[in-house]
Amino acid sequence: KTIVTASGASLASMIGIFSYVVSLETFVVSDILLSLPLLSFLFYFVLGPLGDISDFDGDKHANKVTIPIKIGIANTFYLMFGVIFAISLVLVFLYVMYDTHIITLITGVCLSLLLLSLLQNIKNNPDRQKIKNARKYCRWHLLGILFSVFVGILV
């Protein structure tokens, strides 16, 4: 489920990138722009499992196979931490290899650290309402990171 949702988010962001293409001659897309679907894909490995953790008991009772059920809640949090680290690495890569503006790196890494802190707080004190609120903040973090890449490309 998470892979399908992440792929959908990634494809949706690619629609905007490719929307200006009118012929095969103009079918040249910057590698920087292709990082946006990658970031969207990765972020759904935070959003999806976080939602699955909030419904762990119901999913387990219904015999659904989710990431938290398959690998456990603690390991799911470690997976999410690793994904956030990978997102930060993508931002560092964009800064080093493509010379995006420093605002992309600073904003993206700060948002990643805030998200790590939020998830660590939930890991230590899992509460269904906290998780629901955290998913809302995760969406804003994703939007902020994507916007920071966009600004970093333009500036």
GROMACS .gro file of N, CA and C in nm:
model
  465
    1LYS      N    1   0.082  -0.119   0.000
    1LYS     CA    2   0.000   0.000   0.000
    1LYS      C    3   0.087   0.125   0.000
    2THR      N    4   0.190   0.127   0.080
    2THR     CA    5   0.277   0.244   0.089
    2THR      C    6   0.350   0.267  -0.042
    3ILE      N    7   0.396   0.161  -0.105
    3ILE     CA    8   0.468   0.176  -0.232
    3ILE      C    9   0.375   0.231  -0.340
    4VAL      N   10   0.253   0.183  -0.345
    4VAL     CA   11   0.157   0.232  -0.445
    4VAL      C   12   0.124   0.379  -0.419
    5THR      N   13   0.100   0.415  -0.295
    5THR     CA   14   0.070   0.554  -0.262
    5THR      C   15   0.189   0.645  -0.293
    6ALA      N   16   0.307   0.600  -0.256
    6ALA     CA   17   0.428   0.679  -0.283
    6ALA      C   18   0.451   0.694  -0.433
    7SER      N   19   0.427   0.588  -0.507
    7SER     CA   20   0.442   0.597  -0.653
    7SER      C   21   0.341   0.694  -0.713
    8GLY      N   22   0.219   0.693  -0.661
    8GLY     CA   23   0.118   0.786  -0.709
    8GLY      C   24   0.157   0.930  -0.683
    9ALA      N   25   0.210   0.958  -0.565
    9ALA     CA   26   0.255   1.094  -0.534
    9ALA      C   27   0.371   1.134  -0.624
   10SER      N   28   0.459   1.041  -0.647
   10SER     CA   29   0.573   1.069  -0.734
   10SER      C   30   0.528   1.096  -0.877
   11LEU      N   31   0.438   1.014  -0.928
   11LEU     CA   32   0.387   1.035  -1.064
   11LEU      C   33   0.309   1.166  -1.075
   12ALA      N   34   0.232   1.200  -0.972
   12ALA     CA   35   0.156   1.324  -0.974
   12ALA      C   36   0.249   1.445  -0.983
   13SER      N   37   0.360   1.439  -0.911
   13SER     CA   38   0.453   1.552  -0.919
   13SER      C   39   0.526   1.556  -1.053
   14MET      N   40   0.539   1.439  -1.117
   14MET     CA   41   0.603   1.437  -1.249
   14MET      C   42   0.512   1.496  -1.357
   15ILE      N   43   0.381   1.490  -1.336
   15ILE     CA   44   0.288   1.547  -1.433
   15ILE      C   45   0.316   1.695  -1.451
   16GLY      N   46   0.337   1.765  -1.344
   16GLY     CA   47   0.368   1.907  -1.353
   16GLY      C   48   0.499   1.933  -1.424
   17ILE      N   49   0.597   1.848  -1.399
   17ILE     CA   50   0.727   1.865  -1.462
   17ILE      C   51   0.717   1.847  -1.613
   18PHE      N   52   0.644   1.747  -1.655
   18PHE     CA   53   0.635   1.715  -1.797
   18PHE      C   54   0.523   1.790  -1.870
   19SER      N   55   0.446   1.870  -1.799
   19SER     CA   56   0.331   1.934  -1.862
   19SER      C   57   0.369   2.035  -1.969
   20TYR      N   58   0.489   2.089  -1.963
   20TYR     CA   59   0.530   2.188  -2.062
   20TYR      C   60   0.585   2.125  -2.190
   21VAL      N   61   0.604   1.996  -2.191
   21VAL     CA   62   0.661   1.928  -2.307
   21VAL      C   63   0.559   1.925  -2.420
   22VAL      N   64   0.594   1.980  -2.535
   22VAL     CA   65   0.505   1.979  -2.650
   22VAL      C   66   0.557   1.890  -2.761
   23SER      N   67   0.682   1.856  -2.759
   23SER     CA   68   0.737   1.765  -2.860
   23SER      C   69   0.857   1.691  -2.801
   24LEU      N   70   0.901   1.592  -2.870
   24LEU     CA   71   1.014   1.514  -2.821
   24LEU      C   72   1.143   1.595  -2.817
   25GLU      N   73   1.153   1.700  -2.900
   25GLU     CA   74   1.274   1.783  -2.900
   25GLU      C   75   1.289   1.860  -2.769
   26THR      N   76   1.177   1.893  -2.706
   26THR     CA   77   1.184   1.967  -2.580
   26THR      C   78   1.178   1.875  -2.459
   27PHE      N   79   1.193   1.747  -2.483
   27PHE     CA   80   1.182   1.648  -2.376
   27PHE      C   81   1.312   1.637  -2.298
   28VAL      N   82   1.360   1.749  -2.250
   28VAL     CA   83   1.480   1.752  -2.168
   28VAL      C   84   1.438   1.807  -2.032
   29VAL      N   85   1.457   1.727  -1.931
   29VAL     CA   86   1.416   1.766  -1.797
   29VAL      C   87   1.539   1.766  -1.708
   30SER      N   88   1.552   1.869  -1.630
   30SER     CA   89   1.666   1.882  -1.541
   30SER      C   90   1.664   1.773  -1.434
   31ASP      N   91   1.782   1.726  -1.398
   31ASP     CA   92   1.793   1.629  -1.289
   31ASP      C   93   1.743   1.688  -1.158
   32ILE      N   94   1.757   1.817  -1.143
   32ILE     CA   95   1.710   1.882  -1.021
   32ILE      C   96   1.560   1.866  -1.009
   33LEU      N   97   1.488   1.887  -1.119
   33LEU     CA   98   1.342   1.872  -1.115
   33LEU      C   99   1.300   1.729  -1.086
   34LEU      N  100   1.379   1.634  -1.131
   34LEU     CA  101   1.346   1.494  -1.103
   34LEU      C  102   1.366   1.457  -0.956
   35SER      N  103   1.433   1.543  -0.882
   35SER     CA  104   1.447   1.517  -0.739
   35SER      C  105   1.315   1.539  -0.666
   36LEU      N  106   1.226   1.621  -0.721
   36LEU     CA  107   1.098   1.646  -0.656
   36LEU      C  108   1.012   1.520  -0.647
   37PRO      N  109   0.997   1.443  -0.756
   37PRO     CA  110   0.924   1.316  -0.741
   37PRO      C  111   0.993   1.219  -0.644
   38LEU      N  112   1.124   1.220  -0.643
   38LEU     CA  113   1.197   1.134  -0.550
   38LEU      C  114   1.167   1.173  -0.405
   39LEU      N  115   1.169   1.303  -0.377
   39LEU     CA  116   1.139   1.349  -0.241
   39LEU      C  117   0.995   1.314  -0.204
   40SER      N  118   0.903   1.331  -0.298
   40SER     CA  119   0.763   1.296  -0.271
   40SER      C  120   0.750   1.147  -0.242
   41PHE      N  121   0.818   1.065  -0.322
   41PHE     CA  122   0.816   0.920  -0.302
   41PHE      C  123   0.867   0.885  -0.162
   42LEU      N  124   0.981   0.940  -0.126
   42LEU     CA  125   1.039   0.910   0.005
   42LEU      C  126   0.948   0.953   0.119
   43PHE      N  127   0.886   1.070   0.105
   43PHE     CA  128   0.806   1.122   0.214
   43PHE      C  129   0.687   1.033   0.246
   44TYR      N  130   0.637   0.961   0.147
   44TYR     CA  131   0.524   0.873   0.174
   44TYR      C  132   0.565   0.750   0.255
   45PHE      N  133   0.695   0.728   0.270
   45PHE     CA  134   0.741   0.623   0.359
   45PHE      C  135   0.750   0.673   0.503
   46VAL      N  136   0.712   0.797   0.524
   46VAL     CA  137   0.691   0.851   0.658
   46VAL      C  138   0.541   0.860   0.682
   47LEU      N  139   0.468   0.920   0.589
   47LEU     CA  140   0.325   0.939   0.606
   47LEU      C  141   0.247   0.808   0.615
   48GLY      N  142   0.274   0.715   0.524
   48GLY     CA  143   0.200   0.589   0.521
   48GLY      C  144   0.216   0.507   0.648
   49PRO      N  145   0.339   0.473   0.685
   49PRO     CA  146   0.357   0.393   0.806
   49PRO      C  147   0.309   0.463   0.933
   50LEU      N  148   0.317   0.596   0.935
   50LEU     CA  149   0.269   0.669   1.053
   50LEU      C  150   0.119   0.649   1.068
   51GLY      N  151   0.046   0.654   0.956
   51GLY     CA  152  -0.097   0.626   0.960
   51GLY      C  153  -0.126   0.482   0.999
   52ASP      N  154  -0.042   0.391   0.950
   52ASP     CA  155  -0.060   0.250   0.985
   52ASP      C  156  -0.034   0.223   1.133
   53ILE      N  157   0.056   0.298   1.191
   53ILE     CA  158   0.083   0.282   1.335
   53ILE      C  159  -0.039   0.323   1.415
   54SER      N  160  -0.106   0.430   1.371
   54SER     CA  161  -0.224   0.476   1.446
   54SER      C  162  -0.337   0.375   1.441
   55ASP      N  163  -0.341   0.292   1.339
   55ASP     CA  164  -0.447   0.191   1.325
   55ASP      C  165  -0.391   0.050   1.337
   56PHE      N  166  -0.284   0.036   1.413
   56PHE     CA  167  -0.215  -0.093   1.426
   56PHE      C  168  -0.308  -0.204   1.474
   57ASP      N  169  -0.382  -0.177   1.582
   57ASP     CA  170  -0.468  -0.282   1.639
   57ASP      C  171  -0.578  -0.323   1.542
   58GLY      N  172  -0.641  -0.226   1.477
   58GLY     CA  173  -0.747  -0.257   1.381
   58GLY      C  174  -0.696  -0.335   1.262
   59ASP      N  175  -0.579  -0.293   1.211
   59ASP     CA  176  -0.520  -0.365   1.097
   59ASP      C  177  -0.481  -0.507   1.135
   60LYS      N  178  -0.427  -0.522   1.254
   60LYS     CA  179  -0.385  -0.655   1.299
   60LYS      C  180  -0.507  -0.745   1.316
   61HIS      N  181  -0.613  -0.689   1.373
   61HIS     CA  182  -0.736  -0.765   1.393
   61HIS      C  183  -0.799  -0.805   1.258
   62ALA      N  184  -0.785  -0.718   1.157
   62ALA     CA  185  -0.841  -0.746   1.024
   62ALA      C  186  -0.745  -0.826   0.936
   63ASN      N  187  -0.633  -0.869   0.992
   63ASN     CA  188  -0.532  -0.947   0.919
   63ASN      C  189  -0.476  -0.873   0.798
   64LYS      N  190  -0.462  -0.742   0.809
   64LYS     CA  191  -0.399  -0.665   0.702
   64LYS      C  192  -0.248  -0.673   0.719
   65VAL      N  193  -0.179  -0.662   0.608
   65VAL     CA  194  -0.033  -0.663   0.612
   65VAL      C  195   0.014  -0.520   0.588
   66THR      N  196   0.069  -0.460   0.691
   66THR     CA  197   0.124  -0.325   0.681
   66THR      C  198   0.269  -0.329   0.728
   67ILE      N  199   0.339  -0.221   0.703
   67ILE     CA  200   0.480  -0.216   0.745
   67ILE      C  201   0.493  -0.234   0.896
   68PRO      N  202   0.414  -0.162   0.980
   68PRO     CA  203   0.429  -0.182   1.125
   68PRO      C  204   0.396  -0.325   1.170
   69ILE      N  205   0.300  -0.388   1.105
   69ILE     CA  206   0.268  -0.526   1.143
   69ILE      C  207   0.380  -0.620   1.099
   70LYS      N  208   0.435  -0.596   0.983
   70LYS     CA  209   0.539  -0.685   0.927
   70LYS      C  210   0.671  -0.673   1.003
   71ILE      N  211   0.715  -0.548   1.032
   71ILE     CA  212   0.847  -0.532   1.094
   71ILE      C  213   0.842  -0.483   1.239
   72GLY      N  214   0.723  -0.449   1.288
   72GLY     CA  215   0.708  -0.400   1.425
   72GLY      C  216   0.708  -0.248   1.430
   73ILE      N  217   0.648  -0.195   1.534
   73ILE     CA  218   0.634  -0.050   1.547
   73ILE      C  219   0.769   0.017   1.566
   74ALA      N  220   0.853  -0.037   1.652
   74ALA     CA  221   0.984   0.025   1.677
   74ALA      C  222   1.067   0.030   1.549
   75ASN      N  223   1.071  -0.079   1.476
   75ASN     CA  224   1.147  -0.081   1.351
   75ASN      C  225   1.087   0.011   1.245
   76THR      N  226   0.955   0.028   1.249
   76THR     CA  227   0.890   0.122   1.157
   76THR      C  228   0.937   0.263   1.184
   77PHE      N  229   0.951   0.298   1.311
   77PHE     CA  230   1.003   0.431   1.345
   77PHE      C  231   1.147   0.446   1.295
   78TYR      N  232   1.227   0.341   1.309
   78TYR     CA  233   1.364   0.348   1.258
   78TYR      C  234   1.366   0.362   1.106
   79LEU      N  235   1.273   0.295   1.038
   79LEU     CA  236   1.260   0.311   0.893
   79LEU      C  237   1.228   0.457   0.859
   80MET      N  238   1.134   0.516   0.931
   80MET     CA  239   1.097   0.655   0.905
   80MET      C  240   1.214   0.749   0.933
   81PHE      N  241   1.289   0.722   1.039
   81PHE     CA  242   1.408   0.804   1.068
   81PHE      C  243   1.508   0.793   0.953
   82GLY      N  244   1.528   0.672   0.902
   82GLY     CA  245   1.620   0.652   0.789
   82GLY      C  246   1.574   0.724   0.664
   83VAL      N  247   1.444   0.725   0.640
   83VAL     CA  248   1.389   0.795   0.523
   83VAL      C  249   1.412   0.945   0.536
   84ILE      N  250   1.391   0.998   0.654
   84ILE     CA  251   1.415   1.142   0.675
   84ILE      C  252   1.562   1.175   0.656
   85PHE      N  253   1.650   1.086   0.701
   85PHE     CA  254   1.793   1.104   0.677
   85PHE      C  255   1.822   1.101   0.526
   86ALA      N  256   1.757   1.010   0.453
   86ALA     CA  257   1.776   1.002   0.308
   86ALA      C  258   1.728   1.129   0.240
   87ILE      N  259   1.619   1.186   0.287
   87ILE     CA  260   1.569   1.312   0.232
   87ILE      C  261   1.674   1.421   0.252
   88SER      N  262   1.733   1.426   0.370
   88SER     CA  263   1.838   1.525   0.396
   88SER      C  264   1.958   1.504   0.305
   89LEU      N  265   1.992   1.378   0.279
   89LEU     CA  266   2.102   1.348   0.188
   89LEU      C  267   2.072   1.395   0.045
   90VAL      N  268   1.948   1.381   0.001
   90VAL     CA  269   1.909   1.430  -0.131
   90VAL      C  270   1.928   1.582  -0.137
   91LEU      N  271   1.892   1.651  -0.030
   91LEU     CA  272   1.908   1.797  -0.026
   91LEU      C  273   2.056   1.836  -0.028
   92VAL      N  274   2.137   1.763   0.045
   92VAL     CA  275   2.282   1.788   0.043
   92VAL      C  276   2.337   1.762  -0.097
   93PHE      N  277   2.294   1.654  -0.159
   93PHE     CA  278   2.336   1.621  -0.296
   93PHE      C  279   2.299   1.733  -0.392
   94LEU      N  280   2.177   1.785  -0.382
   94LEU     CA  281   2.136   1.894  -0.470
   94LEU      C  282   2.222   2.018  -0.449
   95TYR      N  283   2.257   2.044  -0.326
   95TYR     CA  284   2.340   2.162  -0.296
   95TYR      C  285   2.482   2.144  -0.350
   96VAL      N  286   2.539   2.028  -0.329
   96VAL     CA  287   2.678   2.004  -0.370
   96VAL      C  288   2.691   1.987  -0.521
   97MET      N  289   2.605   1.904  -0.579
   97MET     CA  290   2.621   1.869  -0.720
   97MET      C  291   2.558   1.970  -0.817
   98TYR      N  292   2.450   2.032  -0.775
   98TYR     CA  293   2.377   2.120  -0.867
   98TYR      C  294   2.379   2.265  -0.822
   99ASP      N  295   2.450   2.292  -0.716
   99ASP     CA  296   2.469   2.429  -0.669
   99ASP      C  297   2.335   2.501  -0.647
  100THR      N  298   2.238   2.428  -0.587
  100THR     CA  299   2.115   2.497  -0.550
  100THR      C  300   2.148   2.598  -0.441
  101HIS      N  301   2.061   2.691  -0.422
  101HIS     CA  302   2.084   2.796  -0.322
  101HIS      C  303   2.091   2.733  -0.183
  102ILE      N  304   2.167   2.794  -0.097
  102ILE     CA  305   2.186   2.743   0.040
  102ILE      C  306   2.053   2.737   0.117
  103ILE      N  307   1.956   2.817   0.076
  103ILE     CA  308   1.826   2.816   0.144
  103ILE      C  309   1.760   2.679   0.135
  104THR      N  310   1.782   2.609   0.024
  104THR     CA  311   1.727   2.474   0.010
  104THR      C  312   1.785   2.382   0.116
  105LEU      N  313   1.914   2.386   0.131
  105LEU     CA  314   1.980   2.298   0.228
  105LEU      C  315   1.940   2.333   0.371
  106ILE      N  316   1.948   2.459   0.405
  106ILE     CA  317   1.919   2.501   0.543
  106ILE      C  318   1.774   2.474   0.579
  107THR      N  319   1.682   2.518   0.494
  107THR     CA  320   1.539   2.499   0.523
  107THR      C  321   1.504   2.351   0.526
  108GLY      N  322   1.551   2.277   0.427
  108GLY     CA  323   1.518   2.135   0.421
  108GLY      C  324   1.573   2.056   0.539
  109VAL      N  325   1.697   2.082   0.576
  109VAL     CA  326   1.757   2.009   0.688
  109VAL      C  327   1.689   2.049   0.820
  110CYS      N  328   1.657   2.177   0.836
  110CYS     CA  329   1.586   2.220   0.958
  110CYS      C  330   1.448   2.155   0.967
  111LEU      N  331   1.375   2.150   0.855
  111LEU     CA  332   1.245   2.084   0.856
  111LEU      C  333   1.260   1.934   0.884
  112SER      N  334   1.364   1.874   0.832
  112SER     CA  335   1.389   1.732   0.859
  112SER      C  336   1.418   1.708   1.007
  113LEU      N  337   1.498   1.795   1.067
  113LEU     CA  338   1.529   1.782   1.209
  113LEU      C  339   1.404   1.801   1.296
  114LEU      N  340   1.320   1.897   1.257
  114LEU     CA  341   1.194   1.916   1.330
  114LEU      C  342   1.105   1.793   1.319
  115LEU      N  343   1.101   1.735   1.201
  115LEU     CA  344   1.021   1.615   1.181
  115LEU      C  345   1.077   1.497   1.261
  116LEU      N  346   1.209   1.484   1.263
  116LEU     CA  347   1.271   1.379   1.345
  116LEU      C  348   1.234   1.395   1.492
  117SER      N  349   1.237   1.518   1.539
  117SER     CA  350   1.201   1.546   1.678
  117SER      C  351   1.056   1.510   1.706
  118LEU      N  352   0.968   1.546   1.615
  118LEU     CA  353   0.827   1.514   1.630
  118LEU      C  354   0.805   1.363   1.634
  119LEU      N  355   0.870   1.291   1.543
  119LEU     CA  356   0.854   1.145   1.541
  119LEU      C  357   0.915   1.078   1.663
  120GLN      N  358   1.027   1.132   1.711
  120GLN     CA  359   1.088   1.077   1.832
  120GLN      C  360   0.995   1.095   1.951
  121ASN      N  361   0.928   1.209   1.958
  121ASN     CA  362   0.832   1.235   2.065
  121ASN      C  363   0.716   1.136   2.058
  122ILE      N  364   0.668   1.108   1.938
  122ILE     CA  365   0.559   1.012   1.922
  122ILE      C  366   0.606   0.871   1.954
  123LYS      N  367   0.728   0.838   1.915
  123LYS     CA  368   0.782   0.704   1.944
  123LYS      C  369   0.787   0.681   2.094
  124ASN      N  370   0.824   0.783   2.168
  124ASN     CA  371   0.834   0.771   2.313
  124ASN      C  372   0.698   0.771   2.381
  125ASN      N  373   0.599   0.834   2.318
  125ASN     CA  374   0.466   0.845   2.378
  125ASN      C  375   0.361   0.831   2.268
  126PRO      N  376   0.340   0.708   2.217
  126PRO     CA  377   0.245   0.691   2.106
  126PRO      C  378   0.102   0.713   2.152
  127ASP      N  379   0.036   0.804   2.089
  127ASP     CA  380  -0.103   0.835   2.117
  127ASP      C  381  -0.172   0.857   1.983
  128ARG      N  382  -0.289   0.800   1.968
  128ARG     CA  383  -0.359   0.805   1.838
  128ARG      C  384  -0.380   0.948   1.790
  129GLN      N  385  -0.419   1.038   1.880
  129GLN     CA  386  -0.443   1.177   1.841
  129GLN      C  387  -0.314   1.249   1.806
  130LYS      N  388  -0.207   1.218   1.879
  130LYS     CA  389  -0.075   1.276   1.846
  130LYS      C  390  -0.030   1.233   1.707
  131ILE      N  391  -0.053   1.106   1.676
  131ILE     CA  392  -0.012   1.055   1.545
  131ILE      C  393  -0.094   1.122   1.435
  132LYS      N  394  -0.223   1.140   1.459
  132LYS     CA  395  -0.309   1.206   1.360
  132LYS      C  396  -0.260   1.349   1.335
  133ASN      N  397  -0.228   1.421   1.441
  133ASN     CA  398  -0.174   1.557   1.426
  133ASN      C  399  -0.038   1.557   1.358
  134ALA      N  400   0.044   1.457   1.391
  134ALA     CA  401   0.178   1.449   1.331
  134ALA      C  402   0.169   1.428   1.181
  135ARG      N  403   0.073   1.351   1.135
  135ARG     CA  404   0.057   1.330   0.990
  135ARG      C  405   0.025   1.462   0.921
  136LYS      N  406  -0.055   1.545   0.987
  136LYS     CA  407  -0.087   1.676   0.930
  136LYS      C  408   0.041   1.760   0.919
  137TYR      N  409   0.122   1.759   1.023
  137TYR     CA  410   0.248   1.835   1.020
  137TYR      C  411   0.346   1.777   0.918
  138CYS      N  412   0.344   1.645   0.901
  138CYS     CA  413   0.431   1.582   0.800
  138CYS      C  414   0.399   1.634   0.661
  139ARG      N  415   0.271   1.650   0.633
  139ARG     CA  416   0.232   1.704   0.502
  139ARG      C  417   0.288   1.844   0.482
  140TRP      N  418   0.282   1.924   0.587
  140TRP     CA  419   0.337   2.061   0.578
  140TRP      C  420   0.488   2.058   0.563
  141HIS      N  421   0.554   1.962   0.629
  141HIS     CA  422   0.699   1.947   0.613
  141HIS      C  423   0.733   1.912   0.469
  142LEU      N  424   0.658   1.820   0.410
  142LEU     CA  425   0.681   1.783   0.271
  142LEU      C  426   0.666   1.905   0.181
  143LEU      N  427   0.559   1.978   0.200
  143LEU     CA  428   0.536   2.097   0.119
  143LEU      C  429   0.650   2.197   0.138
  144GLY      N  430   0.695   2.215   0.261
  144GLY     CA  431   0.804   2.308   0.288
  144GLY      C  432   0.934   2.266   0.223
  145ILE      N  433   0.965   2.138   0.227
  145ILE     CA  434   1.088   2.090   0.165
  145ILE      C  435   1.081   2.103   0.014
  146LEU      N  436   0.968   2.066  -0.046
  146LEU     CA  437   0.954   2.081  -0.191
  146LEU      C  438   0.961   2.228  -0.232
  147PHE      N  439   0.900   2.314  -0.153
  147PHE     CA  440   0.906   2.458  -0.182
  147PHE      C  441   1.049   2.510  -0.169
  148SER      N  442   1.122   2.461  -0.070
  148SER     CA  443   1.260   2.506  -0.054
  148SER      C  444   1.347   2.465  -0.173
  149VAL      N  445   1.321   2.346  -0.228
  149VAL     CA  446   1.394   2.304  -0.349
  149VAL      C  447   1.356   2.395  -0.466
  150PHE      N  448   1.228   2.422  -0.478
  150PHE     CA  449   1.181   2.510  -0.585
  150PHE      C  450   1.246   2.648  -0.577
  151VAL      N  451   1.248   2.705  -0.457
  151VAL     CA  452   1.311   2.837  -0.437
  151VAL      C  453   1.461   2.829  -0.463
  152GLY      N  454   1.524   2.721  -0.416
  152GLY     CA  455   1.667   2.703  -0.437
  152GLY      C  456   1.705   2.692  -0.583
  153ILE      N  457   1.615   2.641  -0.665
  153ILE     CA  458   1.641   2.632  -0.808
  153ILE      C  459   1.627   2.769  -0.873
  154LEU      N  460   1.529   2.845  -0.830
  154LEU     CA  461   1.499   2.975  -0.892
  154LEU      C  462   1.598   3.084  -0.854
  155VAL      N  463   1.649   3.076  -0.733
  155VAL     CA  464   1.736   3.183  -0.683
  155VAL      C  465   1.877   3.167  -0.734
   0.00000   0.00000   0.00000
